[in-house]
mmCIF file of C-alpha atoms in Angstrom:
data_model
loop_
_atom_site.group_PDB
_atom_site.id
_atom_site.type_symbol
_atom_site.label_atom_id
_atom_site.label_comp_id
_atom_site.label_asym_id
_atom_site.label_seq_id
_atom_site.Cartn_x
_atom_site.Cartn_y
_atom_site.Cartn_z
ATOM 1 C CA MET I 95 -9.647 7.636 26.356
ATOM 2 C CA ALA I 96 -7.856 5.958 23.664
ATOM 3 C CA LEU I 97 -9.873 5.462 20.641
ATOM 4 C CA LEU I 98 -9.666 1.612 20.620
ATOM 5 C CA GLU I 99 -9.603 0.852 24.247
ATOM 6 C CA ASP I 100 -10.771 -2.709 24.917
ATOM 7 C CA LYS I 101 -10.900 -3.564 21.182
ATOM 8 C CA VAL I 102 -9.618 -6.595 19.498
ATOM 9 C CA VAL I 103 -8.325 -5.776 15.957
ATOM 10 C CA LEU I 104 -7.285 -8.088 13.114
ATOM 11 C CA VAL I 105 -5.288 -6.353 10.422
ATOM 12 C CA ASN I 106 -4.838 -8.638 7.189
ATOM 13 C CA GLY I 107 -1.528 -7.872 5.482
ATOM 14 C CA GLY I 108 -0.086 -6.218 8.533
ATOM 15 C CA SER I 109 3.507 -7.130 8.253
ATOM 16 C CA GLN I 110 4.720 -4.202 6.302
ATOM 17 C CA GLY I 111 3.652 -0.992 4.573
ATOM 18 C CA VAL I 112 0.086 0.391 5.172
ATOM 19 C CA GLY I 113 -0.890 -2.547 7.086
ATOM 20 C CA ALA I 114 2.242 -2.439 9.636
ATOM 21 C CA GLY I 115 1.276 1.250 10.045
ATOM 22 C CA ILE I 116 -2.312 0.407 11.054
ATOM 23 C CA VAL I 117 -0.932 -2.370 13.477
ATOM 24 C CA ARG I 118 1.220 0.332 15.259
ATOM 25 C CA ALA I 119 -1.471 2.974 15.177
ATOM 26 C CA ALA I 120 -4.216 0.676 16.594
ATOM 27 C CA LEU I 121 -1.894 -0.561 19.313
ATOM 28 C CA ARG I 122 -1.156 3.121 20.232
ATOM 29 C CA GLU I 123 -4.966 3.736 20.650
ATOM 30 C CA GLY I 124 -5.414 0.937 23.099
ATOM 31 C CA ALA I 125 -6.396 -1.944 20.993
ATOM 32 C CA THR I 126 -5.266 -5.709 21.226
ATOM 33 C CA VAL I 127 -3.945 -6.333 17.646
ATOM 34 C CA ALA I 128 -3.541 -9.419 15.649
ATOM 35 C CA PHE I 129 -2.206 -9.367 12.022
ATOM 36 C CA THR I 130 -1.586 -11.698 9.151
ATOM 37 C CA GLY I 131 1.243 -11.886 6.597
ATOM 38 C CA ARG I 132 2.758 -14.230 4.391
ATOM 39 C CA ARG I 133 6.360 -13.923 5.145
ATOM 40 C CA ALA I 134 7.260 -15.247 8.743
ATOM 41 C CA GLU I 135 10.437 -13.188 9.127
ATOM 42 C CA LEU I 136 8.705 -9.946 8.636
ATOM 43 C CA GLY I 137 5.801 -10.903 10.688
ATOM 44 C CA GLU I 138 7.751 -12.283 13.745
ATOM 45 C CA LYS I 139 9.840 -9.110 13.656
ATOM 46 C CA LEU I 140 6.832 -6.711 13.934
ATOM 47 C CA ALA I 141 5.124 -9.008 16.464
ATOM 48 C CA ALA I 142 8.434 -8.938 18.655
ATOM 49 C CA ASP I 143 8.979 -5.067 18.207
ATOM 50 C CA THR I 144 5.142 -4.379 19.109
ATOM 51 C CA GLY I 145 3.731 -7.175 21.068
ATOM 52 C CA ALA I 146 0.917 -7.681 18.469
ATOM 53 C CA THR I 147 -0.085 -11.330 17.601
ATOM 54 C CA PHE I 148 1.214 -12.648 14.232
ATOM 55 C CA VAL I 149 -0.798 -15.211 12.254
ATOM 56 C CA GLN I 150 1.116 -16.477 9.235
ATOM 57 C CA ALA I 151 -1.338 -17.013 6.365
ATOM 58 C CA ASP I 152 -1.449 -17.022 2.561
ATOM 59 C CA LEU I 153 -4.519 -14.912 1.877
ATOM 60 C CA SER I 154 -4.942 -16.089 -1.595
ATOM 61 C CA ASP I 155 -6.137 -19.417 -0.033
ATOM 62 C CA PRO I 156 -9.768 -18.890 1.337
ATOM 63 C CA ALA I 157 -9.195 -21.717 3.788
ATOM 64 C CA GLN I 158 -6.313 -19.832 5.371
ATOM 65 C CA VAL I 159 -8.210 -16.524 5.360
ATOM 66 C CA ARG I 160 -11.131 -18.220 7.507
ATOM 67 C CA ALA I 161 -8.591 -20.093 9.516
ATOM 68 C CA SER I 162 -6.787 -16.916 10.603
ATOM 69 C CA VAL I 163 -9.972 -15.422 11.801
ATOM 70 C CA GLU I 164 -10.799 -18.483 13.810
ATOM 71 C CA ARG I 165 -7.184 -18.261 15.257
ATOM 72 C CA VAL I 166 -7.518 -14.949 16.409
ATOM 73 C CA ILE I 167 -10.800 -15.556 18.028
ATOM 74 C CA GLY I 168 -9.230 -18.611 19.687
ATOM 75 C CA VAL I 169 -6.328 -16.686 21.111
ATOM 76 C CA HIS I 170 -8.033 -13.324 21.888
ATOM 77 C CA GLY I 171 -11.730 -14.517 22.439
ATOM 78 C CA ARG I 172 -13.321 -12.375 19.923
ATOM 79 C CA ILE I 173 -12.720 -9.945 17.018
ATOM 80 C CA ASP I 174 -14.213 -6.337 17.179
ATOM 81 C CA SER I 175 -12.754 -4.634 14.038
ATOM 82 C CA LEU I 176 -11.188 -6.024 10.804
ATOM 83 C CA VAL I 177 -8.761 -4.053 8.496
ATOM 84 C CA ASN I 178 -8.138 -5.587 4.891
ATOM 85 C CA ALA I 179 -4.781 -4.033 4.062
ATOM 86 C CA ALA I 180 -3.179 -6.883 2.081
ATOM 87 C CA GLY I 181 -2.677 -5.829 -1.577
ATOM 88 C CA LEU I 182 -0.891 -6.957 -4.715
ATOM 89 C CA THR I 183 0.086 -4.112 -7.235
ATOM 90 C CA SER I 184 2.151 -6.025 -9.809
ATOM 91 C CA ARG I 185 1.498 -4.437 -13.296
ATOM 92 C CA GLY I 186 -0.593 -5.584 -16.088
ATOM 93 C CA SER I 187 -2.700 -3.787 -18.912
ATOM 94 C CA LEU I 188 -5.664 -5.123 -20.822
ATOM 95 C CA LEU I 189 -3.557 -6.559 -23.589
ATOM 96 C CA ASP I 190 -0.759 -8.044 -21.558
ATOM 97 C CA THR I 191 -2.345 -9.532 -18.464
ATOM 98 C CA THR I 192 -2.176 -13.195 -18.228
ATOM 99 C CA PRO I 193 -4.988 -15.338 -16.788
ATOM 100 C CA GLU I 194 -2.587 -16.209 -13.871
ATOM 101 C CA VAL I 195 -1.899 -12.438 -13.102
ATOM 102 C CA PHE I 196 -5.588 -11.584 -13.240
ATOM 103 C CA ASP I 197 -6.417 -14.478 -11.029
ATOM 104 C CA ALA I 198 -3.730 -13.420 -8.400
ATOM 105 C CA HIS I 199 -5.098 -9.811 -8.270
ATOM 106 C CA ILE I 200 -8.738 -11.075 -7.807
ATOM 107 C CA ALA I 201 -7.422 -13.660 -5.203
ATOM 108 C CA ILE I 202 -5.528 -11.037 -3.047
ATOM 109 C CA ASN I 203 -7.430 -7.660 -3.646
ATOM 110 C CA LEU I 204 -10.990 -8.907 -3.727
ATOM 111 C CA ARG I 205 -11.394 -12.639 -2.918
ATOM 112 C CA ALA I 206 -9.381 -12.477 0.481
ATOM 113 C CA PRO I 207 -11.289 -9.357 1.816
ATOM 114 C CA PHE I 208 -14.552 -11.048 0.754
ATOM 115 C CA PHE I 209 -13.869 -14.177 2.879
ATOM 116 C CA ALA I 210 -12.373 -12.310 5.766
ATOM 117 C CA MET I 211 -15.434 -10.171 6.040
ATOM 118 C CA GLN I 212 -17.709 -13.221 5.843
ATOM 119 C CA ALA I 213 -15.883 -15.049 8.710
ATOM 120 C CA THR I 214 -15.717 -11.943 10.891
ATOM 121 C CA VAL I 215 -19.436 -10.841 10.235
ATOM 122 C CA GLU I 216 -20.570 -14.331 10.988
ATOM 123 C CA HIS I 217 -18.582 -14.188 14.383
ATOM 124 C CA LEU I 218 -20.075 -10.647 15.037
ATOM 125 C CA VAL I 219 -23.588 -11.793 14.242
ATOM 126 C CA ALA I 220 -23.278 -14.742 16.477
ATOM 127 C CA ARG I 221 -22.245 -12.540 19.307
ATOM 128 C CA LYS I 222 -24.905 -9.968 18.583
ATOM 129 C CA ALA I 223 -21.992 -7.529 18.885
ATOM 130 C CA PRO I 224 -21.257 -4.360 16.753
ATOM 131 C CA GLY I 225 -18.136 -4.125 14.877
ATOM 132 C CA THR I 226 -16.207 -2.067 12.305
ATOM 133 C CA ILE I 227 -14.479 -2.942 9.060
ATOM 134 C CA VAL I 228 -12.166 -0.920 6.979
ATOM 135 C CA ASN I 229 -11.092 -2.075 3.634
ATOM 136 C CA ILE I 230 -7.898 -0.545 2.200
ATOM 137 C CA GLY I 231 -8.858 0.343 -1.685
ATOM 138 C CA SER I 232 -7.287 2.450 -4.271
ATOM 139 C CA ASN I 233 -8.196 5.321 -6.323
ATOM 140 C CA CYS I 234 -7.757 2.998 -9.150
ATOM 141 C CA ALA I 235 -11.178 1.828 -8.427
ATOM 142 C CA HIS I 236 -12.254 4.979 -10.483
ATOM 143 C CA GLY I 237 -10.446 3.494 -13.487
ATOM 144 C CA GLY I 238 -6.655 3.708 -12.979
ATOM 145 C CA PRO I 239 -3.923 3.979 -15.303
ATOM 146 C CA PRO I 240 -3.512 1.369 -18.393
ATOM 147 C CA HIS I 241 -0.818 -0.583 -16.569
ATOM 148 C CA LEU I 242 -3.011 -1.424 -13.731
ATOM 149 C CA ALA I 243 -5.966 -3.129 -15.293
ATOM 150 C CA PRO I 244 -6.452 -6.186 -13.139
ATOM 151 C CA TYR I 245 -5.606 -4.179 -9.945
ATOM 152 C CA SER I 246 -8.248 -1.540 -10.986
ATOM 153 C CA ALA I 247 -10.850 -4.113 -11.626
ATOM 154 C CA ALA I 248 -10.189 -5.634 -8.164
ATOM 155 C CA LYS I 249 -10.373 -2.498 -6.390
ATOM 156 C CA ALA I 250 -13.543 -1.531 -8.100
ATOM 157 C CA GLY I 251 -15.010 -4.802 -7.095
ATOM 158 C CA LEU I 252 -13.868 -4.040 -3.276
ATOM 159 C CA ALA I 253 -15.712 -0.722 -3.416
ATOM 160 C CA GLY I 254 -18.896 -2.314 -4.595
ATOM 161 C CA LEU I 255 -18.496 -5.302 -1.913
ATOM 162 C CA THR I 256 -18.125 -2.685 0.807
ATOM 163 C CA ARG I 257 -21.298 -1.018 -0.173
ATOM 164 C CA ASN I 258 -23.074 -4.241 -0.429
ATOM 165 C CA ALA I 259 -21.969 -5.638 2.868
ATOM 166 C CA ALA I 260 -22.469 -2.429 4.627
ATOM 167 C CA HIS I 261 -26.015 -2.308 3.573
ATOM 168 C CA ALA I 262 -26.681 -5.869 4.396
ATOM 169 C CA HIS I 263 -25.376 -5.502 7.917
ATOM 170 C CA ARG I 264 -26.336 -1.975 8.851
ATOM 171 C CA TRP I 265 -29.135 -3.364 11.219
ATOM 172 C CA ASP I 266 -26.540 -5.535 13.019
ATOM 173 C CA ARG I 267 -24.645 -2.383 13.753
ATOM 174 C CA ILE I 268 -21.644 -3.505 11.735
ATOM 175 C CA ARG I 269 -20.001 -0.420 9.901
ATOM 176 C CA ILE I 270 -18.138 -1.301 6.809
ATOM 177 C CA ASN I 271 -16.172 1.481 5.006
ATOM 178 C CA ASP I 272 -13.563 1.541 2.197
ATOM 179 C CA LEU I 273 -10.514 4.044 2.010
ATOM 180 C CA ASN I 274 -9.421 4.705 -1.450
ATOM 181 C CA ILE I 275 -5.848 5.553 -0.936
ATOM 182 C CA GLY I 276 -3.529 7.166 -3.778
ATOM 183 C CA TRP I 277 0.227 6.936 -4.461
ATOM 184 C CA THR I 278 1.762 5.872 -1.003
ATOM 185 C CA GLU I 279 5.353 5.832 0.156
ATOM 186 C CA THR I 280 5.849 2.186 1.372
ATOM 187 C CA GLU I 281 8.568 -0.562 0.989
ATOM 188 C CA GLY I 282 6.361 -2.420 -1.372
ATOM 189 C CA GLU I 283 5.891 0.715 -3.773
ATOM 190 C CA ASP I 284 9.843 1.120 -3.611
ATOM 191 C CA ALA I 285 10.176 -2.467 -4.854
ATOM 192 C CA ILE I 286 7.581 -1.966 -7.484
ATOM 193 C CA GLN I 287 9.057 1.324 -8.859
ATOM 194 C CA ARG I 288 12.429 -0.204 -9.240
ATOM 195 C CA GLU I 289 11.104 -3.530 -10.823
ATOM 196 C CA PHE I 290 8.498 -2.345 -13.216
ATOM 197 C CA HIS I 291 9.608 1.336 -13.988
ATOM 198 C CA GLY I 292 13.476 1.312 -13.694
ATOM 199 C CA ALA I 293 13.461 3.869 -10.961
ATOM 200 C CA GLY I 294 16.568 4.991 -9.063
ATOM 201 C CA ASP I 295 17.246 5.888 -5.459
ATOM 202 C CA ASP I 296 15.770 9.500 -6.139
ATOM 203 C CA TRP I 297 12.224 8.221 -7.483
ATOM 204 C CA ARG I 298 10.538 9.626 -4.175
ATOM 205 C CA GLU I 299 11.926 12.953 -4.525
ATOM 206 C CA LYS I 300 10.877 13.128 -8.324
ATOM 207 C CA ALA I 301 7.417 11.818 -7.383
ATOM 208 C CA ALA I 302 7.090 14.413 -4.608
ATOM 209 C CA ASP I 303 8.048 17.294 -7.003
ATOM 210 C CA ALA I 304 5.169 16.204 -9.460
ATOM 211 C CA LEU I 305 2.300 16.061 -6.535
ATOM 212 C CA PRO I 306 0.210 18.759 -5.447
ATOM 213 C CA MET I 307 1.223 18.495 -1.821
ATOM 214 C CA GLY I 308 4.709 17.917 -2.449
ATOM 215 C CA LYS I 309 4.875 14.327 -0.976
ATOM 216 C CA LEU I 310 3.668 10.892 -1.331
ATOM 217 C CA GLY I 311 0.885 9.626 0.742
ATOM 218 C CA GLN I 312 2.345 8.680 4.063
ATOM 219 C CA VAL I 313 1.584 5.492 6.000
ATOM 220 C CA ASP I 314 1.184 7.142 9.439
ATOM 221 C CA GLU I 315 -1.498 9.585 8.190
ATOM 222 C CA ILE I 316 -3.509 6.752 6.413
ATOM 223 C CA ALA I 317 -3.187 4.646 9.579
ATOM 224 C CA ASP I 318 -4.607 7.477 11.742
ATOM 225 C CA PHE I 319 -7.402 7.854 9.392
ATOM 226 C CA VAL I 320 -8.197 4.155 9.523
ATOM 227 C CA VAL I 321 -8.064 4.117 13.293
ATOM 228 C CA PHE I 322 -10.684 6.847 13.423
ATOM 229 C CA LEU I 323 -12.910 4.776 11.092
ATOM 230 C CA LEU I 324 -12.619 1.860 13.238
ATOM 231 C CA SER I 325 -13.476 3.911 16.271
ATOM 232 C CA GLU I 326 -16.765 5.077 17.616
ATOM 233 C CA ARG I 327 -15.497 8.706 16.922
ATOM 234 C CA SER I 328 -16.573 8.052 13.294
ATOM 235 C CA GLY I 329 -20.079 7.757 14.473
ATOM 236 C CA VAL I 330 -22.657 6.353 12.140
ATOM 237 C CA VAL I 331 -20.641 6.239 9.176
ATOM 238 C CA THR I 332 -21.070 3.011 6.842
ATOM 239 C CA GLY I 333 -20.988 2.100 3.241
ATOM 240 C CA SER I 334 -18.605 5.193 2.462
ATOM 241 C CA VAL I 335 -15.834 4.703 -0.073
ATOM 242 C CA ILE I 336 -13.527 7.614 0.758
ATOM 243 C CA ASP I 337 -10.978 8.981 -1.568
ATOM 244 C CA TRP I 338 -7.696 9.659 0.534
ATOM 245 C CA ASP I 339 -5.678 11.432 -2.196
ATOM 246 C CA GLN I 340 -4.353 14.588 -3.417
ATOM 247 C CA ASN I 341 -5.641 14.154 -7.058
ATOM 248 C CA VAL I 342 -9.546 14.870 -7.137
ATOM 249 C CA MET I 343 -11.310 12.050 -9.006
ATOM 250 C CA GLY I 344 -13.374 13.169 -12.026
ATOM 251 C CA THR I 345 -11.911 16.422 -12.650
ATOM 252 C CA THR I 346 -9.698 17.601 -15.398
ATOM 253 C CA ASP I 347 -7.466 20.810 -16.231
#
């Protein structure tokens, strides 16, 4: 049987990149899928291609976060699983990050998952139904490079939030886990490399040559892992913050 047969899954930030990969993987595994995104053209195209339900939302606004959960429940009758995949990766160090950039990172990378989880868990508790949540974190939660200071702070907060919420709702049979992904090949990463690092068309090949496994993280591989964590095949696992990367955190040469 498909891993997510008869489940309703909401993927926040599902219009492109890792989120879109998770939308496709969840559909393949039998789920009914809804996803949010800020840009209508991207969301509508993916919805047309896949049959998933697109809900346009600016996740920096907590009211729109809650409204998107309520919209999915209204359309599909319930939500069984949530994935928080929206992410902002603009650059900023401790010394050059403005309050506006810092607030933008907290809004998307931490506050949006918090209130999406709040609305989803309220719904699951009211139904007395089990559920699963996966937060897409980052290995920057361990500290990160100097140019990702606000991003690292927000992702560290997300890891702590995951553990806190998982502990609080373990008796409700709501399993909540975090996947700390490493450097991943996405459309968004391509734009970031070009805008902030002056990368050329060959940046992927150069990056792959410098990595232990000879490639960047791949969206489809991450999506398969997320589907596993959403499914009953991942058993009783909750409150786990899993490093999904080819660099081993805490080690040195």
